[in-house]
Amino acid sequence: RREGRQSRGATMEGGGFTGYAQGGGYMGGGYEQGGYGYGAGQGTNPLNPNQPGGGLPGQNQPSVSMATDPQNFLAKEAGNILGGNLLGGQLAGSAVKAYGERAQRWATGQSKTLTYYFSVNTKYAGKKLRLLLCPFIHRGSWTRMPEPASLQGAGGFHYKPPRHDLNAPDLYIPLMAWSTWAVVSSWLEASSGKSPGPERFGQIVWSGIFVWAAQVALLRTAMWLLSSQVPLLDLCCYGGYIFVHITAQVLVGIVAGHWGYYAALAWGTLCMGVFLVKTLKRTLYSQTRQASKQHSKRQSYMLLGIAMAQLPLAYWLGKI
Protein backbone atom coordinates (compact mmCIF):
# COMPACT_ATOMS: atom_id res chain seq x y z
CA ARG A 1 0.00 0.00 0.00
CA ARG A 2 2.81 2.44 0.83
CA GLU A 3 4.47 1.71 -2.54
CA GLY A 4 1.18 2.38 -4.40
CA ARG A 5 0.66 5.72 -2.62
CA GLN A 6 4.25 6.78 -3.36
CA SER A 7 3.92 5.90 -7.05
CA ARG A 8 0.70 7.90 -7.39
CA GLY A 9 2.26 10.85 -5.62
CA ALA A 10 5.28 10.70 -7.90
CA THR A 11 3.02 10.67 -10.92
CA MET A 12 1.18 13.80 -9.80
CA GLU A 13 4.39 15.62 -8.85
CA GLY A 14 6.07 14.68 -12.12
CA GLY A 15 3.52 16.23 -14.50
CA GLY A 16 -0.04 15.99 -13.27
CA PHE A 17 -2.60 13.57 -14.48
CA THR A 18 -1.18 11.31 -17.13
CA GLY A 19 -4.45 11.26 -19.06
CA TYR A 20 -4.40 15.00 -19.51
CA ALA A 21 -0.67 15.32 -20.16
CA GLN A 22 -0.49 12.58 -22.79
CA GLY A 23 -4.00 12.70 -24.25
CA GLY A 24 -4.28 16.47 -24.50
CA GLY A 25 -7.55 16.84 -22.56
CA TYR A 26 -10.79 14.99 -22.26
CA MET A 27 -10.81 11.47 -23.74
CA GLY A 28 -7.32 12.01 -25.18
CA GLY A 29 -8.59 14.38 -27.87
CA GLY A 30 -7.69 17.81 -26.52
CA TYR A 31 -9.91 20.84 -26.81
CA GLU A 32 -9.45 21.04 -30.55
CA GLN A 33 -10.36 17.40 -31.14
CA GLY A 34 -13.30 17.69 -28.77
CA GLY A 35 -14.87 20.39 -30.98
CA TYR A 36 -14.08 23.56 -29.01
CA GLY A 37 -11.64 24.89 -31.59
CA TYR A 38 -9.10 26.53 -29.20
CA GLY A 39 -6.06 24.93 -30.81
CA ALA A 40 -4.38 21.76 -29.64
CA GLY A 41 -1.07 21.93 -27.87
CA GLN A 42 -1.13 25.71 -27.46
CA GLY A 43 -1.56 26.10 -23.73
CA THR A 44 -3.17 24.30 -20.86
CA ASN A 45 -5.93 26.83 -20.19
CA PRO A 46 -7.92 27.80 -23.31
CA LEU A 47 -9.86 30.47 -21.47
CA ASN A 48 -6.71 32.39 -20.51
CA PRO A 49 -6.04 35.01 -23.20
CA ASN A 50 -2.48 35.54 -21.94
CA GLN A 51 -1.36 32.11 -23.05
CA PRO A 52 -0.61 31.20 -26.68
CA GLY A 53 -3.73 29.83 -28.31
CA GLY A 54 -5.82 30.73 -25.28
CA GLY A 55 -8.72 33.07 -24.87
CA LEU A 56 -12.12 33.16 -26.44
CA PRO A 57 -12.55 32.83 -30.20
CA GLY A 58 -11.57 35.96 -32.08
CA GLN A 59 -9.42 37.50 -29.29
CA ASN A 60 -6.11 36.64 -30.95
CA GLN A 61 -7.39 36.89 -34.53
CA PRO A 62 -5.98 39.63 -36.80
CA SER A 63 -8.25 42.65 -36.89
CA VAL A 64 -10.01 43.59 -40.13
CA SER A 65 -10.77 47.26 -40.77
CA MET A 66 -13.92 48.48 -42.49
CA ALA A 67 -11.92 51.08 -44.39
CA THR A 68 -9.25 48.72 -45.71
CA ASP A 69 -11.33 45.64 -46.54
CA PRO A 70 -15.10 46.23 -46.18
CA GLN A 71 -16.15 42.89 -47.70
CA ASN A 72 -14.06 40.75 -45.35
CA PHE A 73 -15.06 42.97 -42.42
CA LEU A 74 -18.78 42.44 -43.10
CA ALA A 75 -18.24 38.73 -43.64
CA LYS A 76 -16.39 38.44 -40.31
CA GLU A 77 -19.11 40.36 -38.48
CA ALA A 78 -21.80 38.12 -39.99
CA GLY A 79 -19.88 35.07 -38.80
CA ASN A 80 -19.56 36.52 -35.29
CA ILE A 81 -23.29 37.18 -35.14
CA LEU A 82 -24.04 33.55 -35.96
CA GLY A 83 -21.76 32.44 -33.15
CA GLY A 84 -20.52 28.89 -33.20
CA ASN A 85 -22.48 27.87 -36.29
CA LEU A 86 -19.53 27.34 -38.62
CA LEU A 87 -21.62 26.46 -41.68
CA GLY A 88 -23.92 29.46 -41.17
CA GLY A 89 -20.94 31.77 -40.74
CA GLN A 90 -19.38 30.56 -43.98
CA LEU A 91 -22.63 30.96 -45.90
CA ALA A 92 -23.21 34.44 -44.51
CA GLY A 93 -19.65 35.46 -45.31
CA SER A 94 -19.95 34.19 -48.87
CA ALA A 95 -23.27 36.01 -49.35
CA VAL A 96 -21.87 39.29 -48.03
CA LYS A 97 -18.80 39.04 -50.26
CA ALA A 98 -20.91 38.25 -53.34
CA TYR A 99 -23.23 41.17 -52.61
CA GLY A 100 -20.26 43.49 -52.12
CA GLU A 101 -18.75 42.45 -55.44
CA ARG A 102 -22.05 42.99 -57.25
CA ALA A 103 -22.50 46.42 -55.67
CA GLN A 104 -18.96 47.38 -56.64
CA ARG A 105 -19.52 46.30 -60.26
CA TRP A 106 -22.80 48.22 -60.36
CA ALA A 107 -21.17 51.38 -58.98
CA THR A 108 -18.35 51.09 -61.52
CA GLY A 109 -20.84 50.77 -64.38
CA GLN A 110 -22.89 53.74 -63.19
CA SER A 111 -19.79 55.92 -62.87
CA LYS A 112 -18.78 55.06 -66.44
CA THR A 113 -22.28 55.91 -67.67
CA LEU A 114 -22.30 59.30 -65.92
CA THR A 115 -18.81 60.00 -67.21
CA TYR A 116 -20.13 59.57 -70.75
CA TYR A 117 -22.83 62.22 -70.25
CA PHE A 118 -20.38 64.70 -68.75
CA SER A 119 -17.70 64.23 -71.41
CA VAL A 120 -17.94 67.78 -72.78
CA ASN A 121 -15.59 70.64 -73.60
CA THR A 122 -15.89 74.35 -74.25
CA LYS A 123 -16.24 73.94 -78.01
CA TYR A 124 -19.10 71.49 -77.64
CA ALA A 125 -20.89 73.65 -75.04
CA GLY A 126 -20.77 76.73 -77.29
CA LYS A 127 -22.07 74.89 -80.34
CA LYS A 128 -24.77 73.12 -78.35
CA LEU A 129 -26.08 76.36 -76.87
CA ARG A 130 -26.21 77.90 -80.33
CA LEU A 131 -28.08 74.83 -81.60
CA LEU A 132 -30.60 75.04 -78.76
CA LEU A 133 -31.19 78.79 -79.04
CA CYS A 134 -31.48 78.73 -82.84
CA PRO A 135 -31.88 75.24 -84.35
CA PHE A 136 -32.82 76.70 -87.75
CA ILE A 137 -29.19 77.50 -88.59
CA HIS A 138 -28.07 73.88 -88.15
CA ARG A 139 -27.09 72.62 -91.58
CA GLY A 140 -25.67 69.27 -90.64
CA SER A 141 -27.32 65.97 -89.84
CA TRP A 142 -29.35 65.36 -86.69
CA THR A 143 -28.24 61.73 -86.51
CA ARG A 144 -25.80 60.68 -83.80
CA MET A 145 -22.38 59.35 -84.74
CA PRO A 146 -21.84 55.67 -83.86
CA GLU A 147 -18.73 54.34 -82.20
CA PRO A 148 -16.41 52.00 -84.14
CA ALA A 149 -17.38 48.34 -84.03
CA SER A 150 -14.20 47.46 -82.13
CA LEU A 151 -15.12 49.72 -79.21
CA GLN A 152 -18.71 48.45 -79.18
CA GLY A 153 -17.46 44.88 -78.93
CA ALA A 154 -15.28 45.83 -75.95
CA GLY A 155 -18.33 46.95 -74.00
CA GLY A 156 -18.27 50.62 -75.01
CA PHE A 157 -21.21 52.85 -75.86
CA HIS A 158 -22.91 52.64 -79.22
CA TYR A 159 -22.46 56.37 -79.93
CA LYS A 160 -19.64 58.86 -79.61
CA PRO A 161 -19.53 61.02 -76.46
CA PRO A 162 -20.74 64.64 -76.58
CA ARG A 163 -17.28 66.14 -77.01
CA HIS A 164 -17.02 64.32 -80.35
CA ASP A 165 -20.64 64.57 -81.49
CA LEU A 166 -22.83 67.69 -81.41
CA ASN A 167 -26.03 65.62 -81.54
CA ALA A 168 -25.13 63.54 -78.48
CA PRO A 169 -27.09 64.35 -75.30
CA ASP A 170 -25.29 65.58 -72.20
CA LEU A 171 -26.17 66.36 -68.60
CA TYR A 172 -23.69 69.21 -68.09
CA ILE A 173 -25.68 71.91 -69.91
CA PRO A 174 -29.08 70.99 -68.34
CA LEU A 175 -27.64 70.99 -64.81
CA MET A 176 -25.85 74.30 -65.34
CA ALA A 177 -28.97 75.87 -66.87
CA TRP A 178 -31.18 74.56 -64.05
CA SER A 179 -28.89 75.92 -61.32
CA THR A 180 -28.53 79.27 -63.13
CA TRP A 181 -32.30 79.59 -63.44
CA ALA A 182 -32.77 78.88 -59.72
CA VAL A 183 -30.18 81.51 -58.71
CA VAL A 184 -31.50 84.14 -61.14
CA SER A 185 -35.10 83.60 -60.02
CA SER A 186 -34.10 83.97 -56.36
CA TRP A 187 -32.10 87.09 -57.10
CA LEU A 188 -35.04 88.55 -59.05
CA GLU A 189 -37.35 88.07 -56.09
CA ALA A 190 -34.81 89.58 -53.73
CA SER A 191 -34.32 92.63 -55.99
CA SER A 192 -38.08 93.23 -56.18
CA GLY A 193 -38.27 93.82 -52.42
CA LYS A 194 -39.13 90.30 -51.34
CA SER A 195 -36.88 88.32 -49.05
CA PRO A 196 -36.82 84.80 -50.55
CA GLY A 197 -34.84 83.15 -47.78
CA PRO A 198 -33.74 79.52 -47.76
CA GLU A 199 -37.29 78.15 -47.78
CA ARG A 200 -38.28 80.07 -50.90
CA PHE A 201 -35.06 79.08 -52.64
CA GLY A 202 -35.83 75.46 -51.82
CA GLN A 203 -39.31 75.86 -53.33
CA ILE A 204 -37.81 77.24 -56.53
CA VAL A 205 -35.32 74.39 -56.75
CA TRP A 206 -37.99 71.75 -56.18
CA SER A 207 -40.28 73.40 -58.72
CA GLY A 208 -37.55 73.05 -61.33
CA ILE A 209 -37.00 69.41 -60.39
CA PHE A 210 -40.74 68.75 -60.67
CA VAL A 211 -40.97 70.27 -64.15
CA TRP A 212 -37.85 68.37 -65.23
CA ALA A 213 -39.39 65.11 -64.00
CA ALA A 214 -42.68 65.93 -65.75
CA GLN A 215 -40.80 66.57 -68.99
CA VAL A 216 -38.96 63.25 -68.72
CA ALA A 217 -42.21 61.43 -67.90
CA LEU A 218 -43.83 62.98 -70.97
CA LEU A 219 -40.98 61.88 -73.23
CA ARG A 220 -40.88 58.44 -71.64
CA THR A 221 -44.60 57.94 -72.18
CA ALA A 222 -44.39 59.09 -75.78
CA MET A 223 -41.51 56.73 -76.53
CA TRP A 224 -43.39 53.88 -74.88
CA LEU A 225 -46.51 54.54 -76.96
CA LEU A 226 -44.36 54.58 -80.08
CA SER A 227 -42.62 51.31 -79.08
CA SER A 228 -39.21 52.97 -79.06
CA GLN A 229 -36.32 52.11 -76.76
CA VAL A 230 -34.53 55.29 -75.64
CA PRO A 231 -32.25 55.27 -72.55
CA LEU A 232 -33.66 57.09 -69.54
CA LEU A 233 -30.60 59.31 -69.15
CA ASP A 234 -30.93 60.40 -72.78
CA LEU A 235 -34.47 61.54 -72.02
CA CYS A 236 -33.22 63.34 -68.90
CA CYS A 237 -30.79 65.26 -71.08
CA TYR A 238 -33.41 66.16 -73.68
CA GLY A 239 -35.92 67.18 -71.02
CA GLY A 240 -33.41 69.33 -69.16
CA TYR A 241 -32.54 71.49 -72.17
CA ILE A 242 -35.72 73.48 -71.54
CA PHE A 243 -33.93 75.30 -68.72
CA VAL A 244 -31.65 76.95 -71.28
CA HIS A 245 -34.67 78.72 -72.81
CA ILE A 246 -36.27 79.46 -69.44
CA THR A 247 -33.08 81.09 -68.16
CA ALA A 248 -32.78 83.10 -71.39
CA GLN A 249 -36.38 84.36 -71.20
CA VAL A 250 -35.98 85.40 -67.55
CA LEU A 251 -32.80 87.34 -68.37
CA VAL A 252 -34.45 88.97 -71.39
CA GLY A 253 -37.41 89.91 -69.21
CA ILE A 254 -35.08 91.62 -66.75
CA VAL A 255 -33.46 93.66 -69.53
CA ALA A 256 -36.34 94.24 -72.00
CA GLY A 257 -39.30 94.21 -69.66
CA HIS A 258 -42.70 92.62 -69.99
CA TRP A 259 -42.93 92.40 -73.78
CA GLY A 260 -39.38 91.20 -74.10
CA TYR A 261 -40.16 88.34 -71.74
CA TYR A 262 -43.11 87.15 -73.83
CA ALA A 263 -41.13 87.45 -77.04
CA ALA A 264 -38.36 85.33 -75.54
CA LEU A 265 -40.97 82.86 -74.28
CA ALA A 266 -42.47 82.43 -77.75
CA TRP A 267 -39.05 82.08 -79.39
CA GLY A 268 -37.72 79.67 -76.79
CA THR A 269 -40.81 77.46 -76.98
CA LEU A 270 -40.56 77.32 -80.76
CA CYS A 271 -36.84 76.49 -80.71
CA MET A 272 -37.25 73.85 -78.02
CA GLY A 273 -40.09 72.21 -79.90
CA VAL A 274 -38.13 72.13 -83.15
CA PHE A 275 -35.08 70.71 -81.40
CA LEU A 276 -37.05 67.90 -79.76
CA VAL A 277 -38.93 67.03 -82.95
CA LYS A 278 -35.76 66.91 -85.04
CA THR A 279 -33.81 64.90 -82.47
CA LEU A 280 -36.50 62.40 -81.54
CA LYS A 281 -37.58 61.98 -85.15
CA ARG A 282 -34.12 60.78 -86.15
CA THR A 283 -34.06 58.47 -83.13
CA LEU A 284 -37.43 56.98 -84.04
CA TYR A 285 -36.50 56.67 -87.69
CA SER A 286 -33.31 54.78 -86.88
CA GLN A 287 -35.31 52.24 -84.83
CA THR A 288 -38.39 51.87 -87.05
CA ARG A 289 -37.22 52.06 -90.63
CA GLN A 290 -39.98 49.73 -91.84
CA ALA A 291 -42.83 51.61 -90.15
CA SER A 292 -46.21 51.79 -91.85
CA LYS A 293 -47.95 55.00 -92.87
CA GLN A 294 -50.33 54.76 -89.93
CA HIS A 295 -47.41 54.39 -87.52
CA SER A 296 -45.61 57.35 -89.12
CA LYS A 297 -48.73 59.49 -88.73
CA ARG A 298 -48.95 58.52 -85.06
CA GLN A 299 -45.30 59.50 -84.60
CA SER A 300 -45.96 62.90 -86.15
CA TYR A 301 -48.92 63.60 -83.86
CA MET A 302 -46.97 62.48 -80.81
CA LEU A 303 -43.99 64.69 -81.64
CA LEU A 304 -46.33 67.63 -82.26
CA GLY A 305 -47.87 67.10 -78.82
CA ILE A 306 -44.41 67.08 -77.22
CA ALA A 307 -43.54 70.36 -78.96
CA MET A 308 -46.78 72.03 -77.82
CA ALA A 309 -46.25 70.90 -74.22
CA GLN A 310 -43.13 73.08 -73.97
CA LEU A 311 -45.18 76.30 -73.81
CA PRO A 312 -47.03 75.73 -70.50
CA LEU A 313 -43.92 74.29 -68.84
CA ALA A 314 -41.75 77.25 -69.86
CA TYR A 315 -44.44 79.78 -68.95
CA TRP A 316 -44.98 78.32 -65.48
CA LEU A 317 -41.29 78.17 -64.64
CA GLY A 318 -40.69 81.67 -65.93
CA LYS A 319 -43.39 83.06 -63.64
CA ILE A 320 -42.04 81.46 -60.44
Coordinates of N, CA and C in Angstrom, one line a residue, residues 13 46 48 54 63 88 95 106 110 118 121 134 154 158 176 194 214 278 284 302 316:
E13 N 3.3 14.6 -9.0 CA 4.4 15.6 -8.9 C 5.2 15.7 -10.1
P46 N -7.4 27.1 -22.1 CA -7.9 27.8 -23.3 C -8.7 29.1 -23.0
N48 N -7.7 31.4 -21.0 CA -6.7 32.4 -20.5 C -6.2 33.1 -21.7
G54 N -4.8 30.7 -26.3 CA -5.8 30.7 -25.3 C -6.8 31.9 -25.6
S63 N -7.1 41.7 -36.7 CA -8.2 42.7 -36.9 C -8.4 43.0 -38.4
G88 N -23.2 28.2 -41.0 CA -23.9 29.5 -41.2 C -23.0 30.6 -41.3
A95 N -22.2 35.2 -48.8 CA -23.3 36.0 -49.4 C -22.9 37.5 -49.3
W106 N -21.7 47.3 -60.0 CA -22.8 48.2 -60.4 C -22.4 49.7 -60.2
Q110 N -22.2 52.5 -63.3 CA -22.9 53.7 -63.2 C -21.9 54.9 -63.3
F118 N -21.1 63.5 -69.1 CA -20.4 64.7 -68.7 C -19.1 64.9 -69.5
N121 N -16.6 69.6 -73.6 CA -15.6 70.6 -73.6 C -16.2 72.0 -74.0
C134 N -31.1 78.5 -81.5 CA -31.5 78.7 -82.8 C -31.2 77.5 -83.7
A154 N -16.0 45.8 -77.2 CA -15.3 45.8 -76.0 C -16.1 46.3 -74.8
H158 N -22.6 52.8 -77.8 CA -22.9 52.6 -79.2 C -22.7 54.0 -80.0
M176 N -26.3 72.9 -65.5 CA -25.9 74.3 -65.3 C -27.0 75.3 -65.6
K194 N -38.8 91.5 -52.1 CA -39.1 90.3 -51.3 C -37.9 89.7 -50.8
A214 N -41.5 66.0 -64.9 CA -42.7 65.9 -65.8 C -42.3 65.9 -67.2
K278 N -36.9 67.3 -84.2 CA -35.8 66.9 -85.0 C -34.9 65.8 -84.4
L284 N -36.4 57.9 -83.7 CA -37.4 57.0 -84.0 C -37.2 56.4 -85.4
M302 N -47.6 62.5 -82.1 CA -47.0 62.5 -80.8 C -45.9 63.5 -80.7
W316 N -44.8 78.5 -66.9 CA -45.0 78.3 -65.5 C -43.7 78.5 -64.7

